[in-house]
Structure formats: structure tokens, C-alpha cells
Amino acid sequence: NNYGWADYKSHWLSWMFSCYQLRKFYNQVELYTDEFGYDVLIRQLNLPYTKVHVILDDLNELPGELWAMAKIKVYSLQNEPFLHVDGDVFIFEPFSEELLKAELIAQNPEKTTKYYSEMWNNIHKNLLYMPEEILDYHRGKHQSAYNMGIFGGNDINFFKRYTQIASDFVYTNKNVWDKINLFNFNVFFEQVLFCECADKENKQVEVLIHDEIGDNDYIGFGDFDSVPETRTYLHLLGVFKTDSITCSKMFQYCWYNHPEWINKLLDIT
């Protein structure tokens, strides 16, 4: 299963690359996964996470398209300041101390355009329930979200509230899961809802990248030719995963800088 990637080897290499880059700068990098992920990432790839939590099998009842629910669950379990980093994010320098001290942290602000609105229009008409927090977006009053390639902060009580609202949003609509595009639903109960919850509580969100980016306008986030000289952060979101050239660039970068990663990957695949 390629899980949205051009091929499964690119998917596995992404996890290797992301983990090793994080470990270059941080002594505590924990993995939240299920049994399958544990087998691939720990037993086979031997990735150097400092602690592993095998807890996501609790979500096996959910359709696979609701992939963001795993992130919501992990956010909800945190009881101390944290930064969640997606497995398709690669860093080439540590995050600033100023960013890590923030109450709420996200990758960058997003401008929701026709791309999001068309998805939402096809979803909301079949919903049984919408939380109060998302009504301003639904009514067109707000057109913002946050990309959560990285996400976290110090306001643990906020995360508890936000994740409960997100979970209620998903599970209360269980009877209509078969009527909506669940893959597209993820961005609304995670990224849009987070933005609306923060706005409702007048919370300041600190971001790694300050540019507001259109929801379908990400450029350069897979530019391996620019790291680390002019880019110190990559996130292979969306179409970057399926782009064979981007995946080839990732292999080339890793082969040149860390051939042992590629040898390990080829040995077991």
C-alpha cells in the first residue's frame, strides 16, 4: 500500500528521513503508531525513536480514509508541551526556541479558496452534526485554516478541548460516513476546526512559516535541490508525494548524504 505516495519505498524512506533528521537535533523523539507501523518502522527499519507508543490499533474500526483521526488521538493524549511532526516533514535545522515556547504552534496559515469550499459544499449537506466552532467557516464568515505538518504547543487544556470537539464532529456523523468524502473531511475536522477553535478562544497561533498560503498553492515544499542552503524545512504534502520526480530527488539526496539508509531500505524491500 503506497498510502498516497508514488510507491511504498518512497513512503518508507520518508519515515527514515524524517526520523533521522529529527534525531540530529533532538534527544527526545517519540513515535505513535499501530502494530503494523511498529513492524515496519521499528522491527524492520530500526528507526532510532527514543520511545514508541503502540496505541493506534484502537482506531482500527475507523475507515482508512479518516487518517487524521490518528493525529487527533495523539494530540489528545499529550499532558505536557509537545510538537507533533508528520512523517513527511524533514528539518535541516532545529526549531527556534521562541516557536517552541508558544501556546499554540502550526506550520503556516492557510487561505481557504474555492478548492476547499467545493469540498466542503459536497460534505456539509450530508452531515448530521456540525460543532458550533465551525459555523463561522460554514457561513462564509471565515476563510482560514492552518497547515499542521507540525503542530503543538504549551496550552494543554486547549488541546483537550479541541480534540474532543474534533472527535465529536467525526463520531456524531458516523451514520453518514458512507455518504461523504471522508478523505476530504480530514482537513475540516483537523485544520479548519483548529483555526476556528483558536479564533473562538482568541488564542494566538505561532507559525514556522508566516506566509499565508492558498490551500492548493503550496510551492517549493519538495525542493530538495535547495536544502540546506536556502530551505531548511520540507513537507511533502499532497501532490508532492505522488510526484515521481520529487520522490527521485528524495532518494538522490539520501543516497548522496546517507547511503546506509538506502542500503538498509533495499535490503529489506
mmCIF file of N, CA, C and O in Angstrom, residues 152-226:
data_model
loop_
_atom_site.group_PDB
_atom_site.id
_atom_site.type_symbol
_atom_site.label_atom_id
_atom_site.label_comp_id
_atom_site.label_asym_id
_atom_site.label_seq_id
_atom_site.Cartn_x
_atom_site.Cartn_y
_atom_site.Cartn_z
ATOM 1 N N GLY A 152 1.414 21.776 17.747
ATOM 2 C CA GLY A 152 1.586 21.524 19.173
ATOM 3 C C GLY A 152 1.594 22.812 19.957
ATOM 4 O O GLY A 152 0.953 23.790 19.578
ATOM 5 N N GLY A 153 2.351 22.800 21.062
ATOM 6 C CA GLY A 153 2.431 23.975 21.904
ATOM 7 C C GLY A 153 2.347 23.644 23.375
ATOM 8 O O GLY A 153 2.506 22.486 23.795
ATOM 9 N N ASN A 154 2.077 24.674 24.160
ATOM 10 C CA ASN A 154 2.123 24.558 25.618
ATOM 11 C C ASN A 154 0.749 24.596 26.284
ATOM 12 O O ASN A 154 0.637 24.324 27.476
ATOM 13 N N ASP A 155 -0.294 24.949 25.530
ATOM 14 C CA ASP A 155 -1.633 25.079 26.109
ATOM 15 C C ASP A 155 -2.362 23.733 26.069
ATOM 16 O O ASP A 155 -3.219 23.486 25.213
ATOM 17 N N ILE A 156 -2.029 22.872 27.003
ATOM 18 C CA ILE A 156 -2.558 21.512 27.010
ATOM 19 C C ILE A 156 -4.076 21.499 27.165
ATOM 20 O O ILE A 156 -4.772 20.685 26.540
ATOM 21 N N ASN A 157 -4.615 22.385 27.973
ATOM 22 C CA ASN A 157 -6.068 22.418 28.158
ATOM 23 C C ASN A 157 -6.795 22.726 26.851
ATOM 24 O O ASN A 157 -7.856 22.166 26.568
ATOM 25 N N PHE A 158 -6.215 23.602 26.044
ATOM 26 C CA PHE A 158 -6.818 23.884 24.744
ATOM 27 C C PHE A 158 -6.840 22.629 23.882
ATOM 28 O O PHE A 158 -7.849 22.328 23.221
ATOM 29 N N PHE A 159 -5.739 21.890 23.867
ATOM 30 C CA PHE A 159 -5.692 20.687 23.034
ATOM 31 C C PHE A 159 -6.728 19.664 23.471
ATOM 32 O O PHE A 159 -7.301 18.958 22.633
ATOM 33 N N LYS A 160 -6.967 19.564 24.752
ATOM 34 C CA LYS A 160 -8.003 18.648 25.242
ATOM 35 C C LYS A 160 -9.374 19.061 24.715
ATOM 36 O O LYS A 160 -10.167 18.206 24.280
ATOM 37 N N ARG A 161 -9.661 20.341 24.755
ATOM 38 C CA ARG A 161 -10.966 20.819 24.262
ATOM 39 C C ARG A 161 -11.086 20.624 22.752
ATOM 40 O O ARG A 161 -12.102 20.118 22.255
ATOM 41 N N TYR A 162 -10.064 21.036 22.049
ATOM 42 C CA TYR A 162 -10.095 20.958 20.584
ATOM 43 C C TYR A 162 -10.246 19.520 20.095
ATOM 44 O O TYR A 162 -11.057 19.229 19.203
ATOM 45 N N THR A 163 -9.492 18.599 20.664
ATOM 46 C CA THR A 163 -9.561 17.208 20.190
ATOM 47 C C THR A 163 -10.891 16.556 20.541
ATOM 48 O O THR A 163 -11.378 15.701 19.794
ATOM 49 N N GLN A 164 -11.500 16.968 21.652
ATOM 50 C CA GLN A 164 -12.824 16.433 21.989
ATOM 51 C C GLN A 164 -13.860 16.923 20.977
ATOM 52 O O GLN A 164 -14.725 16.152 20.523
ATOM 53 N N ILE A 165 -13.783 18.184 20.603
ATOM 54 C CA ILE A 165 -14.705 18.730 19.612
ATOM 55 C C ILE A 165 -14.511 18.030 18.269
ATOM 56 O O ILE A 165 -15.481 17.667 17.589
ATOM 57 N N ALA A 166 -13.246 17.814 17.885
ATOM 58 C CA ALA A 166 -12.960 17.140 16.616
ATOM 59 C C ALA A 166 -13.483 15.709 16.614
ATOM 60 O O ALA A 166 -14.088 15.255 15.633
ATOM 61 N N SER A 167 -13.267 15.000 17.719
ATOM 62 C CA SER A 167 -13.751 13.616 17.814
ATOM 63 C C SER A 167 -15.270 13.557 17.759
ATOM 64 O O SER A 167 -15.855 12.698 17.071
ATOM 65 N N ASP A 168 -15.916 14.461 18.472
ATOM 66 C CA ASP A 168 -17.382 14.510 18.433
ATOM 67 C C ASP A 168 -17.875 14.796 17.013
ATOM 68 O O ASP A 168 -18.872 14.220 16.563
ATOM 69 N N PHE A 169 -17.189 15.684 16.324
ATOM 70 C CA PHE A 169 -17.548 16.039 14.949
ATOM 71 C C PHE A 169 -17.531 14.796 14.060
ATOM 72 O O PHE A 169 -18.444 14.564 13.252
ATOM 73 N N VAL A 170 -16.520 13.977 14.227
ATOM 74 C CA VAL A 170 -16.387 12.772 13.392
ATOM 75 C C VAL A 170 -17.376 11.690 13.806
ATOM 76 O O VAL A 170 -18.139 11.175 12.978
ATOM 77 N N TYR A 171 -17.392 11.350 15.086
ATOM 78 C CA TYR A 171 -18.189 10.191 15.519
ATOM 79 C C TYR A 171 -19.688 10.473 15.505
ATOM 80 O O TYR A 171 -20.484 9.556 15.266
ATOM 81 N N THR A 172 -20.099 11.702 15.740
ATOM 82 C CA THR A 172 -21.527 12.006 15.709
ATOM 83 C C THR A 172 -22.080 11.885 14.288
ATOM 84 O O THR A 172 -23.290 11.695 14.106
ATOM 85 N N ASN A 173 -21.192 11.943 13.310
ATOM 86 C CA ASN A 173 -21.610 11.783 11.915
ATOM 87 C C ASN A 173 -21.338 10.377 11.380
ATOM 88 O O ASN A 173 -21.358 10.155 10.163
ATOM 89 N N LYS A 174 -21.151 9.425 12.284
ATOM 90 C CA LYS A 174 -20.802 8.058 11.865
ATOM 91 C C LYS A 174 -21.813 7.467 10.901
ATOM 92 O O LYS A 174 -21.453 6.762 9.950
ATOM 93 N N ASN A 175 -23.084 7.763 11.105
ATOM 94 C CA ASN A 175 -24.118 7.151 10.262
ATOM 95 C C ASN A 175 -24.137 7.685 8.832
ATOM 96 O O ASN A 175 -24.843 7.140 7.975
ATOM 97 N N VAL A 176 -23.362 8.746 8.578
ATOM 98 C CA VAL A 176 -23.316 9.269 7.211
ATOM 99 C C VAL A 176 -21.904 9.197 6.628
ATOM 100 O O VAL A 176 -21.624 9.822 5.595
ATOM 101 N N TRP A 177 -21.028 8.430 7.257
ATOM 102 C CA TRP A 177 -19.684 8.276 6.708
ATOM 103 C C TRP A 177 -19.724 7.784 5.270
ATOM 104 O O TRP A 177 -18.893 8.168 4.448
ATOM 105 N N ASP A 178 -20.681 6.918 4.987
ATOM 106 C CA ASP A 178 -20.760 6.354 3.635
ATOM 107 C C ASP A 178 -21.317 7.337 2.613
ATOM 108 O O ASP A 178 -21.324 7.054 1.409
ATOM 109 N N LYS A 179 -21.759 8.501 3.077
ATOM 110 C CA LYS A 179 -22.350 9.492 2.168
ATOM 111 C C LYS A 179 -21.433 10.675 1.887
ATOM 112 O O LYS A 179 -21.774 11.546 1.080
ATOM 113 N N ILE A 180 -20.291 10.739 2.587
ATOM 114 C CA ILE A 180 -19.395 11.876 2.404
ATOM 115 C C ILE A 180 -18.008 11.387 2.007
ATOM 116 O O ILE A 180 -17.646 10.232 2.225
ATOM 117 N N ASN A 181 -17.243 12.295 1.406
ATOM 118 C CA ASN A 181 -15.859 12.002 1.051
ATOM 119 C C ASN A 181 -15.006 12.145 2.310
ATOM 120 O O ASN A 181 -14.655 13.255 2.716
ATOM 121 N N LEU A 182 -14.703 11.011 2.931
ATOM 122 C CA LEU A 182 -14.003 11.043 4.213
ATOM 123 C C LEU A 182 -12.577 11.549 4.065
ATOM 124 O O LEU A 182 -12.045 12.197 4.981
ATOM 125 N N PHE A 183 -11.958 11.272 2.947
ATOM 126 C CA PHE A 183 -10.594 11.748 2.742
ATOM 127 C C PHE A 183 -10.554 13.271 2.790
ATOM 128 O O PHE A 183 -9.683 13.873 3.418
ATOM 129 N N ASN A 184 -11.505 13.907 2.135
ATOM 130 C CA ASN A 184 -11.570 15.373 2.154
ATOM 131 C C ASN A 184 -12.036 15.910 3.506
ATOM 132 O O ASN A 184 -11.684 17.035 3.886
ATOM 133 N N PHE A 185 -12.806 15.126 4.233
ATOM 134 C CA PHE A 185 -13.330 15.544 5.535
ATOM 135 C C PHE A 185 -12.206 15.844 6.521
ATOM 136 O O PHE A 185 -12.328 16.703 7.396
ATOM 137 N N ASN A 186 -11.064 15.150 6.370
ATOM 138 C CA ASN A 186 -9.956 15.312 7.308
ATOM 139 C C ASN A 186 -9.535 16.764 7.501
ATOM 140 O O ASN A 186 -9.301 17.201 8.626
ATOM 141 N N VAL A 187 -9.423 17.519 6.415
ATOM 142 C CA VAL A 187 -8.901 18.877 6.542
ATOM 143 C C VAL A 187 -9.848 19.780 7.329
ATOM 144 O O VAL A 187 -9.412 20.775 7.914
ATOM 145 N N PHE A 188 -11.135 19.397 7.375
ATOM 146 C CA PHE A 188 -12.107 20.244 8.065
ATOM 147 C C PHE A 188 -12.169 19.944 9.553
ATOM 148 O O PHE A 188 -12.218 20.875 10.369
ATOM 149 N N PHE A 189 -12.116 18.670 9.957
ATOM 150 C CA PHE A 189 -12.167 18.395 11.395
ATOM 151 C C PHE A 189 -10.798 18.519 12.055
ATOM 152 O O PHE A 189 -10.708 18.529 13.285
ATOM 153 N N GLU A 190 -9.735 18.671 11.244
ATOM 154 C CA GLU A 190 -8.422 18.911 11.841
ATOM 155 C C GLU A 190 -8.000 20.366 11.625
ATOM 156 O O GLU A 190 -7.993 21.170 12.548
ATOM 157 N N GLN A 191 -7.683 20.754 10.402
ATOM 158 C CA GLN A 191 -7.039 22.042 10.152
ATOM 159 C C GLN A 191 -7.997 23.239 10.245
ATOM 160 O O GLN A 191 -7.668 24.253 10.867
ATOM 161 N N VAL A 192 -9.155 23.133 9.613
ATOM 162 C CA VAL A 192 -10.111 24.243 9.673
ATOM 163 C C VAL A 192 -10.667 24.380 11.082
ATOM 164 O O VAL A 192 -10.760 25.484 11.635
ATOM 165 N N LEU A 193 -11.031 23.258 11.695
ATOM 166 C CA LEU A 193 -11.597 23.305 13.045
ATOM 167 C C LEU A 193 -10.599 23.869 14.046
ATOM 168 O O LEU A 193 -10.974 24.657 14.923
ATOM 169 N N PHE A 194 -9.338 23.485 13.936
ATOM 170 C CA PHE A 194 -8.329 24.050 14.841
ATOM 171 C C PHE A 194 -8.293 25.568 14.725
ATOM 172 O O PHE A 194 -8.265 26.287 15.729
ATOM 173 N N CYS A 195 -8.295 26.065 13.509
ATOM 174 C CA CYS A 195 -8.272 27.516 13.288
ATOM 175 C C CYS A 195 -9.482 28.181 13.931
ATOM 176 O O CYS A 195 -9.357 29.211 14.599
ATOM 177 N N GLU A 196 -10.645 27.573 13.752
ATOM 178 C CA GLU A 196 -11.870 28.154 14.293
ATOM 179 C C GLU A 196 -11.900 28.089 15.820
ATOM 180 O O GLU A 196 -12.357 29.030 16.473
ATOM 181 N N CYS A 197 -11.403 27.001 16.381
ATOM 182 C CA CYS A 197 -11.360 26.886 17.848
ATOM 183 C C CYS A 197 -10.417 27.936 18.441
ATOM 184 O O CYS A 197 -10.725 28.563 19.459
ATOM 185 N N ALA A 198 -9.251 28.101 17.813
ATOM 186 C CA ALA A 198 -8.295 29.095 18.297
ATOM 187 C C ALA A 198 -8.885 30.497 18.183
ATOM 188 O O ALA A 198 -8.743 31.323 19.097
ATOM 189 N N ASP A 199 -9.567 30.764 17.087
ATOM 190 C CA ASP A 199 -10.170 32.081 16.897
ATOM 191 C C ASP A 199 -11.267 32.340 17.921
ATOM 192 O O ASP A 199 -11.360 33.432 18.487
ATOM 193 N N LYS A 200 -12.074 31.336 18.176
ATOM 194 C CA LYS A 200 -13.183 31.492 19.117
ATOM 195 C C LYS A 200 -12.685 31.803 20.520
ATOM 196 O O LYS A 200 -13.323 32.543 21.279
ATOM 197 N N GLU A 201 -11.528 31.250 20.880
ATOM 198 C CA GLU A 201 -10.967 31.480 22.208
ATOM 199 C C GLU A 201 -9.928 32.611 22.219
ATOM 200 O O GLU A 201 -9.244 32.816 23.228
ATOM 201 N N ASN A 202 -9.814 33.315 21.092
ATOM 202 C CA ASN A 202 -8.856 34.419 20.978
ATOM 203 C C ASN A 202 -7.427 33.986 21.291
ATOM 204 O O ASN A 202 -6.670 34.691 21.971
ATOM 205 N N LYS A 203 -7.064 32.813 20.782
ATOM 206 C CA LYS A 203 -5.732 32.272 21.001
ATOM 207 C C LYS A 203 -4.801 32.696 19.868
ATOM 208 O O LYS A 203 -5.179 32.665 18.699
ATOM 209 N N GLN A 204 -3.586 33.033 20.233
ATOM 210 C CA GLN A 204 -2.558 33.359 19.261
ATOM 211 C C GLN A 204 -1.887 32.080 18.791
ATOM 212 O O GLN A 204 -1.457 31.263 19.615
ATOM 213 N N VAL A 205 -1.783 31.883 17.494
ATOM 214 C CA VAL A 205 -1.108 30.715 16.926
ATOM 215 C C VAL A 205 0.215 31.179 16.325
ATOM 216 O O VAL A 205 0.238 32.025 15.422
ATOM 217 N N GLU A 206 1.314 30.644 16.837
ATOM 218 C CA GLU A 206 2.627 30.943 16.264
ATOM 219 C C GLU A 206 2.922 29.935 15.159
ATOM 220 O O GLU A 206 2.597 28.749 15.284
ATOM 221 N N VAL A 207 3.535 30.398 14.079
ATOM 222 C CA VAL A 207 3.768 29.532 12.932
ATOM 223 C C VAL A 207 5.242 29.509 12.557
ATOM 224 O O VAL A 207 5.983 30.467 12.798
ATOM 225 N N LEU A 208 5.638 28.395 11.971
ATOM 226 C CA LEU A 208 7.012 28.268 11.469
ATOM 227 C C LEU A 208 7.208 29.129 10.232
ATOM 228 O O LEU A 208 8.231 29.795 10.066
ATOM 229 N N ILE A 209 6.215 29.109 9.350
ATOM 230 C CA ILE A 209 6.258 29.855 8.092
ATOM 231 C C ILE A 209 5.135 30.884 8.132
ATOM 232 O O ILE A 209 3.961 30.517 8.243
ATOM 233 N N HIS A 210 5.472 32.145 8.042
ATOM 234 C CA HIS A 210 4.483 33.196 8.267
ATOM 235 C C HIS A 210 3.640 33.522 7.045
ATOM 236 O O HIS A 210 2.578 34.125 7.173
ATOM 237 N N ASP A 211 4.086 33.132 5.873
ATOM 238 C CA ASP A 211 3.310 33.397 4.664
ATOM 239 C C ASP A 211 1.986 32.649 4.704
ATOM 240 O O ASP A 211 1.949 31.445 5.012
ATOM 241 N N GLU A 212 0.897 33.365 4.387
ATOM 242 C CA GLU A 212 -0.398 32.701 4.240
ATOM 243 C C GLU A 212 -0.442 32.091 2.841
ATOM 244 O O GLU A 212 -0.298 32.787 1.845
ATOM 245 N N ILE A 213 -0.655 30.784 2.790
ATOM 246 C CA ILE A 213 -0.579 30.048 1.534
ATOM 247 C C ILE A 213 -1.973 29.551 1.166
ATOM 248 O O ILE A 213 -2.691 29.022 2.017
ATOM 249 N N GLY A 214 -2.336 29.711 -0.087
ATOM 250 C CA GLY A 214 -3.607 29.181 -0.550
ATOM 251 C C GLY A 214 -3.656 27.674 -0.397
ATOM 252 O O GLY A 214 -2.638 26.988 -0.550
ATOM 253 N N ASP A 215 -4.833 27.134 -0.088
ATOM 254 C CA ASP A 215 -4.949 25.713 0.239
ATOM 255 C C ASP A 215 -4.486 24.783 -0.882
ATOM 256 O O ASP A 215 -4.203 23.614 -0.643
ATOM 257 N N ASN A 216 -4.388 25.275 -2.094
ATOM 258 C CA ASN A 216 -3.932 24.458 -3.217
ATOM 259 C C ASN A 216 -2.745 25.103 -3.925
ATOM 260 O O ASN A 216 -2.511 24.849 -5.109
ATOM 261 N N ASP A 217 -1.977 25.928 -3.175
ATOM 262 C CA ASP A 217 -0.906 26.722 -3.787
ATOM 263 C C ASP A 217 0.461 26.489 -3.152
ATOM 264 O O ASP A 217 1.302 27.397 -3.142
ATOM 265 N N TYR A 218 0.708 25.301 -2.626
ATOM 266 C CA TYR A 218 1.997 25.037 -1.994
ATOM 267 C C TYR A 218 3.062 24.818 -3.071
ATOM 268 O O TYR A 218 2.917 23.954 -3.934
ATOM 269 N N ILE A 219 4.121 25.613 -3.005
ATOM 270 C CA ILE A 219 5.206 25.553 -3.981
ATOM 271 C C ILE A 219 6.530 25.462 -3.230
ATOM 272 O O ILE A 219 6.751 26.170 -2.248
ATOM 273 N N GLY A 220 7.405 24.575 -3.675
ATOM 274 C CA GLY A 220 8.749 24.509 -3.126
ATOM 275 C C GLY A 220 8.926 23.644 -1.902
ATOM 276 O O GLY A 220 10.059 23.469 -1.428
ATOM 277 N N PHE A 221 7.852 23.077 -1.381
ATOM 278 C CA PHE A 221 7.960 22.283 -0.159
ATOM 279 C C PHE A 221 8.588 20.905 -0.399
ATOM 280 O O PHE A 221 8.836 20.164 0.548
ATOM 281 N N GLY A 222 8.843 20.585 -1.675
ATOM 282 C CA GLY A 222 9.549 19.351 -2.005
ATOM 283 C C GLY A 222 10.842 19.625 -2.764
ATOM 284 O O GLY A 222 11.341 18.751 -3.464
ATOM 285 N N ASP A 223 11.395 20.818 -2.582
ATOM 286 C CA ASP A 223 12.556 21.245 -3.344
ATOM 287 C C ASP A 223 13.853 20.786 -2.674
ATOM 288 O O ASP A 223 14.503 21.547 -1.947
ATOM 289 N N PHE A 224 14.259 19.558 -2.961
ATOM 290 C CA PHE A 224 15.470 19.009 -2.355
ATOM 291 C C PHE A 224 16.732 19.689 -2.876
ATOM 292 O O PHE A 224 17.768 19.664 -2.203
ATOM 293 N N ASP A 225 16.658 20.304 -4.055
ATOM 294 C CA ASP A 225 17.833 20.982 -4.608
ATOM 295 C C ASP A 225 18.206 22.229 -3.816
ATOM 296 O O ASP A 225 19.322 22.742 -3.959
ATOM 297 N N SER A 226 17.291 22.717 -2.968
ATOM 298 C CA SER A 226 17.531 23.964 -2.230
ATOM 299 C C SER A 226 17.968 23.746 -0.787
ATOM 300 O O SER A 226 18.239 24.718 -0.078
#
